[in-house]
Amino acid sequence: MVKMILLLKRREGMSVEDFQAYYETRHALLGRKLLHNALRYERRYLQALGDGLGETYDCITEVWFADQAALEAALARAAEPENAALLAEDESKLFDRSKIRFYVVTDERASA
């Protein structure tokens, strides 16, 4: 299994409440459409701790795929010109796009 992790920061001037509401009611729908072959698609909203570390990002999004080929197929679909334009337009309403960070990890678990 392969997992894509995105670290996301809301755009300046957007409240935490508005960010979460927009993500759940609009952007997540687009994500599910473009990543239609994902096994799981989850958002984890962060709360700042006293040290301020949580202020850098507002959300960790995790998307699981069966394998690398499935991930690459989803990314290729998202990169198609029409889809990429839709994604960029929606992201600009929600995220500080300059701070988006994207990682791919292998989801391996040791048996006890």
Short mmCIF file of N, CA and C in Angstrom, two decimals:
data_model
loop_
_atom_site.label_atom_id
_atom_site.label_comp_id
_atom_site.label_asym_id
_atom_site.label_seq_id
_atom_site.Cartn_x
_atom_site.Cartn_y
_atom_site.Cartn_z
N MET A 1 0.85 -1.18 0.00
CA MET A 1 0.00 0.00 0.00
C MET A 1 0.90 1.24 0.00
N VAL A 2 0.42 2.29 -0.66
CA VAL A 2 1.14 3.56 -0.75
C VAL A 2 0.21 4.66 -0.24
N LYS A 3 0.80 5.59 0.52
CA LYS A 3 0.00 6.69 1.05
C LYS A 3 0.60 8.02 0.61
N MET A 4 -0.26 8.93 0.19
CA MET A 4 0.12 10.30 -0.13
C MET A 4 -0.28 11.15 1.08
N ILE A 5 0.65 11.98 1.54
CA ILE A 5 0.39 12.88 2.66
C ILE A 5 0.59 14.30 2.17
N LEU A 6 -0.37 15.16 2.47
CA LEU A 6 -0.26 16.57 2.13
C LEU A 6 -0.36 17.40 3.40
N LEU A 7 0.55 18.34 3.57
CA LEU A 7 0.49 19.31 4.66
C LEU A 7 -0.07 20.58 4.07
N LEU A 8 -1.14 21.10 4.68
CA LEU A 8 -1.89 22.20 4.08
C LEU A 8 -2.10 23.35 5.05
N LYS A 9 -1.95 24.56 4.56
CA LYS A 9 -2.16 25.78 5.32
C LYS A 9 -3.30 26.55 4.69
N ARG A 10 -4.24 27.01 5.50
CA ARG A 10 -5.36 27.80 4.96
C ARG A 10 -4.85 29.14 4.44
N ARG A 11 -5.58 29.69 3.50
CA ARG A 11 -5.18 30.97 2.92
C ARG A 11 -5.33 32.07 3.97
N GLU A 12 -4.54 33.10 3.82
CA GLU A 12 -4.56 34.21 4.76
C GLU A 12 -5.94 34.85 4.80
N GLY A 13 -6.39 35.17 5.99
CA GLY A 13 -7.67 35.82 6.17
C GLY A 13 -8.85 34.88 6.32
N MET A 14 -8.64 33.58 6.15
CA MET A 14 -9.71 32.60 6.27
C MET A 14 -9.70 32.03 7.69
N SER A 15 -10.87 32.00 8.31
CA SER A 15 -10.95 31.46 9.67
C SER A 15 -10.80 29.94 9.65
N VAL A 16 -10.43 29.40 10.78
CA VAL A 16 -10.32 27.94 10.90
C VAL A 16 -11.65 27.29 10.60
N GLU A 17 -12.73 27.86 11.10
CA GLU A 17 -14.06 27.29 10.89
C GLU A 17 -14.45 27.29 9.42
N ASP A 18 -14.21 28.42 8.75
CA ASP A 18 -14.53 28.50 7.32
C ASP A 18 -13.65 27.55 6.51
N PHE A 19 -12.39 27.44 6.88
CA PHE A 19 -11.46 26.52 6.21
C PHE A 19 -11.98 25.09 6.29
N GLN A 20 -12.30 24.64 7.48
CA GLN A 20 -12.76 23.26 7.65
C GLN A 20 -14.09 23.03 6.95
N ALA A 21 -15.00 23.97 7.03
CA ALA A 21 -16.31 23.82 6.36
C ALA A 21 -16.15 23.74 4.85
N TYR A 22 -15.32 24.63 4.27
CA TYR A 22 -15.12 24.61 2.83
C TYR A 22 -14.46 23.30 2.40
N TYR A 23 -13.45 22.90 3.15
CA TYR A 23 -12.74 21.67 2.79
C TYR A 23 -13.71 20.49 2.78
N GLU A 24 -14.50 20.35 3.81
CA GLU A 24 -15.40 19.20 3.93
C GLU A 24 -16.56 19.22 2.95
N THR A 25 -17.09 20.40 2.64
CA THR A 25 -18.28 20.46 1.80
C THR A 25 -18.00 20.71 0.32
N ARG A 26 -16.76 21.17 -0.01
CA ARG A 26 -16.46 21.47 -1.40
C ARG A 26 -15.19 20.79 -1.89
N HIS A 27 -14.07 21.10 -1.24
CA HIS A 27 -12.79 20.61 -1.76
C HIS A 27 -12.67 19.08 -1.65
N ALA A 28 -13.16 18.51 -0.56
CA ALA A 28 -13.09 17.05 -0.41
C ALA A 28 -13.87 16.34 -1.51
N LEU A 29 -14.96 16.94 -1.95
CA LEU A 29 -15.74 16.34 -3.05
C LEU A 29 -14.92 16.32 -4.33
N LEU A 30 -14.21 17.41 -4.60
CA LEU A 30 -13.34 17.46 -5.77
C LEU A 30 -12.20 16.45 -5.63
N GLY A 31 -11.64 16.37 -4.44
CA GLY A 31 -10.57 15.39 -4.19
C GLY A 31 -11.03 13.97 -4.45
N ARG A 32 -12.20 13.63 -3.96
CA ARG A 32 -12.73 12.27 -4.18
C ARG A 32 -12.97 12.00 -5.67
N LYS A 33 -13.40 13.03 -6.39
CA LYS A 33 -13.65 12.88 -7.83
C LYS A 33 -12.33 12.64 -8.58
N LEU A 34 -11.33 13.45 -8.28
CA LEU A 34 -10.07 13.34 -9.01
C LEU A 34 -9.24 12.14 -8.57
N LEU A 35 -9.38 11.75 -7.32
CA LEU A 35 -8.63 10.60 -6.78
C LEU A 35 -9.59 9.41 -6.62
N HIS A 36 -10.38 9.18 -7.64
CA HIS A 36 -11.46 8.20 -7.58
C HIS A 36 -10.99 6.78 -7.25
N ASN A 37 -9.74 6.47 -7.49
CA ASN A 37 -9.24 5.12 -7.22
C ASN A 37 -8.58 5.01 -5.86
N ALA A 38 -8.69 6.04 -5.03
CA ALA A 38 -8.11 5.99 -3.69
C ALA A 38 -8.88 5.00 -2.82
N LEU A 39 -8.16 4.32 -1.96
CA LEU A 39 -8.79 3.39 -1.02
C LEU A 39 -9.38 4.14 0.18
N ARG A 40 -8.68 5.18 0.63
CA ARG A 40 -9.12 6.03 1.75
C ARG A 40 -8.66 7.45 1.49
N TYR A 41 -9.46 8.41 1.98
CA TYR A 41 -9.15 9.83 1.82
C TYR A 41 -9.58 10.51 3.11
N GLU A 42 -8.62 10.89 3.94
CA GLU A 42 -8.93 11.45 5.26
C GLU A 42 -8.24 12.78 5.49
N ARG A 43 -8.93 13.65 6.21
CA ARG A 43 -8.38 14.93 6.62
C ARG A 43 -8.25 14.94 8.13
N ARG A 44 -7.13 15.47 8.61
CA ARG A 44 -6.89 15.59 10.05
C ARG A 44 -6.56 17.06 10.33
N TYR A 45 -7.46 17.71 11.06
CA TYR A 45 -7.28 19.14 11.33
C TYR A 45 -6.45 19.32 12.59
N LEU A 46 -5.46 20.21 12.48
CA LEU A 46 -4.48 20.42 13.53
C LEU A 46 -4.88 21.58 14.43
N GLN A 47 -4.54 21.44 15.71
CA GLN A 47 -4.74 22.51 16.66
C GLN A 47 -3.37 22.91 17.20
N ALA A 48 -3.13 24.21 17.27
CA ALA A 48 -1.84 24.71 17.73
C ALA A 48 -1.64 24.37 19.21
N LEU A 49 -0.41 24.01 19.54
CA LEU A 49 -0.02 23.81 20.93
C LEU A 49 0.62 25.10 21.44
N GLY A 50 0.92 25.14 22.71
CA GLY A 50 1.51 26.33 23.30
C GLY A 50 2.80 26.78 22.64
N ASP A 51 3.54 25.86 22.03
CA ASP A 51 4.82 26.22 21.41
C ASP A 51 4.67 26.83 20.02
N GLY A 52 3.44 26.87 19.49
CA GLY A 52 3.20 27.48 18.20
C GLY A 52 3.49 26.59 17.01
N LEU A 53 3.97 25.36 17.22
CA LEU A 53 4.31 24.49 16.10
C LEU A 53 3.11 24.16 15.23
N GLY A 54 1.93 24.09 15.82
CA GLY A 54 0.74 23.76 15.05
C GLY A 54 0.26 24.88 14.15
N GLU A 55 0.85 26.06 14.26
CA GLU A 55 0.40 27.19 13.46
C GLU A 55 0.92 27.16 12.03
N THR A 56 1.90 26.33 11.75
CA THR A 56 2.47 26.25 10.41
C THR A 56 1.49 25.65 9.42
N TYR A 57 0.78 24.60 9.83
CA TYR A 57 -0.19 23.92 8.96
C TYR A 57 -1.51 23.76 9.69
N ASP A 58 -2.57 23.68 8.91
CA ASP A 58 -3.91 23.53 9.47
C ASP A 58 -4.48 22.14 9.27
N CYS A 59 -3.92 21.40 8.33
CA CYS A 59 -4.51 20.10 8.00
C CYS A 59 -3.45 19.15 7.45
N ILE A 60 -3.59 17.91 7.82
CA ILE A 60 -2.84 16.83 7.19
C ILE A 60 -3.86 15.99 6.45
N THR A 61 -3.70 15.88 5.14
CA THR A 61 -4.58 15.04 4.34
C THR A 61 -3.82 13.77 3.99
N GLU A 62 -4.47 12.63 4.18
CA GLU A 62 -3.87 11.34 3.88
C GLU A 62 -4.74 10.61 2.88
N VAL A 63 -4.10 10.10 1.82
CA VAL A 63 -4.83 9.38 0.78
C VAL A 63 -4.08 8.08 0.51
N TRP A 64 -4.78 6.95 0.65
CA TRP A 64 -4.18 5.64 0.47
C TRP A 64 -4.52 5.07 -0.90
N PHE A 65 -3.54 4.41 -1.50
CA PHE A 65 -3.71 3.73 -2.79
C PHE A 65 -3.21 2.31 -2.68
N ALA A 66 -3.72 1.43 -3.51
CA ALA A 66 -3.33 0.02 -3.47
C ALA A 66 -1.85 -0.16 -3.73
N ASP A 67 -1.31 0.66 -4.66
CA ASP A 67 0.10 0.52 -5.02
C ASP A 67 0.57 1.78 -5.74
N GLN A 68 1.83 1.81 -6.10
CA GLN A 68 2.42 2.97 -6.77
C GLN A 68 1.73 3.27 -8.10
N ALA A 69 1.35 2.24 -8.82
CA ALA A 69 0.68 2.44 -10.11
C ALA A 69 -0.66 3.16 -9.92
N ALA A 70 -1.39 2.81 -8.89
CA ALA A 70 -2.68 3.46 -8.62
C ALA A 70 -2.47 4.93 -8.25
N LEU A 71 -1.45 5.21 -7.46
CA LEU A 71 -1.12 6.59 -7.11
C LEU A 71 -0.76 7.38 -8.37
N GLU A 72 0.10 6.82 -9.20
CA GLU A 72 0.51 7.51 -10.43
C GLU A 72 -0.66 7.75 -11.37
N ALA A 73 -1.60 6.81 -11.44
CA ALA A 73 -2.78 7.00 -12.27
C ALA A 73 -3.63 8.16 -11.74
N ALA A 74 -3.79 8.25 -10.42
CA ALA A 74 -4.56 9.34 -9.82
C ALA A 74 -3.89 10.68 -10.06
N LEU A 75 -2.57 10.73 -9.90
CA LEU A 75 -1.84 11.98 -10.13
C LEU A 75 -1.91 12.40 -11.60
N ALA A 76 -1.86 11.43 -12.50
CA ALA A 76 -1.97 11.74 -13.93
C ALA A 76 -3.35 12.32 -14.24
N ARG A 77 -4.39 11.76 -13.64
CA ARG A 77 -5.74 12.27 -13.86
C ARG A 77 -5.86 13.69 -13.32
N ALA A 78 -5.31 13.94 -12.14
CA ALA A 78 -5.37 15.27 -11.55
C ALA A 78 -4.57 16.29 -12.37
N ALA A 79 -3.56 15.84 -13.09
CA ALA A 79 -2.71 16.72 -13.89
C ALA A 79 -3.26 17.02 -15.28
N GLU A 80 -4.31 16.32 -15.69
CA GLU A 80 -4.93 16.62 -16.98
C GLU A 80 -5.35 18.09 -16.97
N PRO A 81 -5.16 18.81 -18.06
CA PRO A 81 -5.36 20.26 -18.05
C PRO A 81 -6.68 20.74 -17.44
N GLU A 82 -7.77 20.13 -17.80
CA GLU A 82 -9.07 20.56 -17.25
C GLU A 82 -9.13 20.33 -15.75
N ASN A 83 -8.66 19.16 -15.31
CA ASN A 83 -8.68 18.84 -13.88
C ASN A 83 -7.70 19.71 -13.11
N ALA A 84 -6.53 19.94 -13.67
CA ALA A 84 -5.53 20.78 -13.00
C ALA A 84 -6.05 22.20 -12.81
N ALA A 85 -6.77 22.71 -13.80
CA ALA A 85 -7.34 24.05 -13.70
C ALA A 85 -8.41 24.10 -12.60
N LEU A 86 -9.28 23.09 -12.56
CA LEU A 86 -10.29 23.02 -11.50
C LEU A 86 -9.64 22.97 -10.12
N LEU A 87 -8.63 22.15 -10.00
CA LEU A 87 -7.94 21.97 -8.73
C LEU A 87 -7.26 23.27 -8.30
N ALA A 88 -6.55 23.91 -9.20
CA ALA A 88 -5.85 25.15 -8.88
C ALA A 88 -6.84 26.24 -8.46
N GLU A 89 -7.95 26.34 -9.17
CA GLU A 89 -8.96 27.36 -8.84
C GLU A 89 -9.52 27.12 -7.44
N ASP A 90 -9.86 25.87 -7.13
CA ASP A 90 -10.44 25.56 -5.83
C ASP A 90 -9.39 25.71 -4.72
N GLU A 91 -8.19 25.28 -4.97
CA GLU A 91 -7.13 25.42 -3.97
C GLU A 91 -6.88 26.89 -3.64
N SER A 92 -6.98 27.78 -4.61
CA SER A 92 -6.72 29.19 -4.36
C SER A 92 -7.77 29.80 -3.43
N LYS A 93 -8.95 29.21 -3.36
CA LYS A 93 -9.99 29.68 -2.45
C LYS A 93 -9.78 29.18 -1.03
N LEU A 94 -8.92 28.19 -0.87
CA LEU A 94 -8.81 27.48 0.40
C LEU A 94 -7.42 27.53 1.02
N PHE A 95 -6.39 27.27 0.22
CA PHE A 95 -5.04 27.08 0.74
C PHE A 95 -4.10 28.23 0.40
N ASP A 96 -3.05 28.33 1.20
CA ASP A 96 -1.86 29.09 0.81
C ASP A 96 -1.06 28.11 -0.02
N ARG A 97 -1.19 28.19 -1.32
CA ARG A 97 -0.61 27.18 -2.21
C ARG A 97 0.92 27.13 -2.13
N SER A 98 1.54 28.21 -1.72
CA SER A 98 3.00 28.23 -1.62
C SER A 98 3.50 27.35 -0.47
N LYS A 99 2.61 27.00 0.45
CA LYS A 99 3.02 26.20 1.61
C LYS A 99 2.58 24.74 1.53
N ILE A 100 1.94 24.34 0.45
CA ILE A 100 1.54 22.94 0.31
C ILE A 100 2.78 22.06 0.22
N ARG A 101 2.80 21.02 1.02
CA ARG A 101 3.88 20.04 0.99
C ARG A 101 3.26 18.67 0.72
N PHE A 102 3.93 17.88 -0.10
CA PHE A 102 3.40 16.62 -0.62
C PHE A 102 4.44 15.55 -0.39
N TYR A 103 4.02 14.44 0.21
CA TYR A 103 4.93 13.32 0.48
C TYR A 103 4.24 12.03 0.07
N VAL A 104 5.05 11.05 -0.29
CA VAL A 104 4.55 9.71 -0.55
C VAL A 104 5.31 8.78 0.37
N VAL A 105 4.57 7.92 1.06
CA VAL A 105 5.19 6.96 1.97
C VAL A 105 4.61 5.58 1.70
N THR A 106 5.41 4.57 2.01
CA THR A 106 4.92 3.21 1.93
C THR A 106 4.33 2.86 3.28
N ASP A 107 3.15 2.32 3.29
CA ASP A 107 2.45 2.00 4.53
C ASP A 107 2.78 0.55 4.91
N GLU A 108 3.86 0.40 5.62
CA GLU A 108 4.27 -0.94 6.05
C GLU A 108 4.02 -1.08 7.53
N ARG A 109 3.56 -2.24 7.94
CA ARG A 109 3.29 -2.48 9.35
C ARG A 109 3.92 -3.80 9.76
N ALA A 110 4.63 -3.73 10.85
CA ALA A 110 5.24 -4.95 11.37
C ALA A 110 4.21 -5.72 12.19
N SER A 111 4.21 -7.02 12.03
CA SER A 111 3.28 -7.82 12.83
C SER A 111 3.90 -8.09 14.19
N ALA A 112 3.05 -8.12 15.19
CA ALA A 112 3.54 -8.30 16.57
C ALA A 112 3.67 -9.78 16.89
#
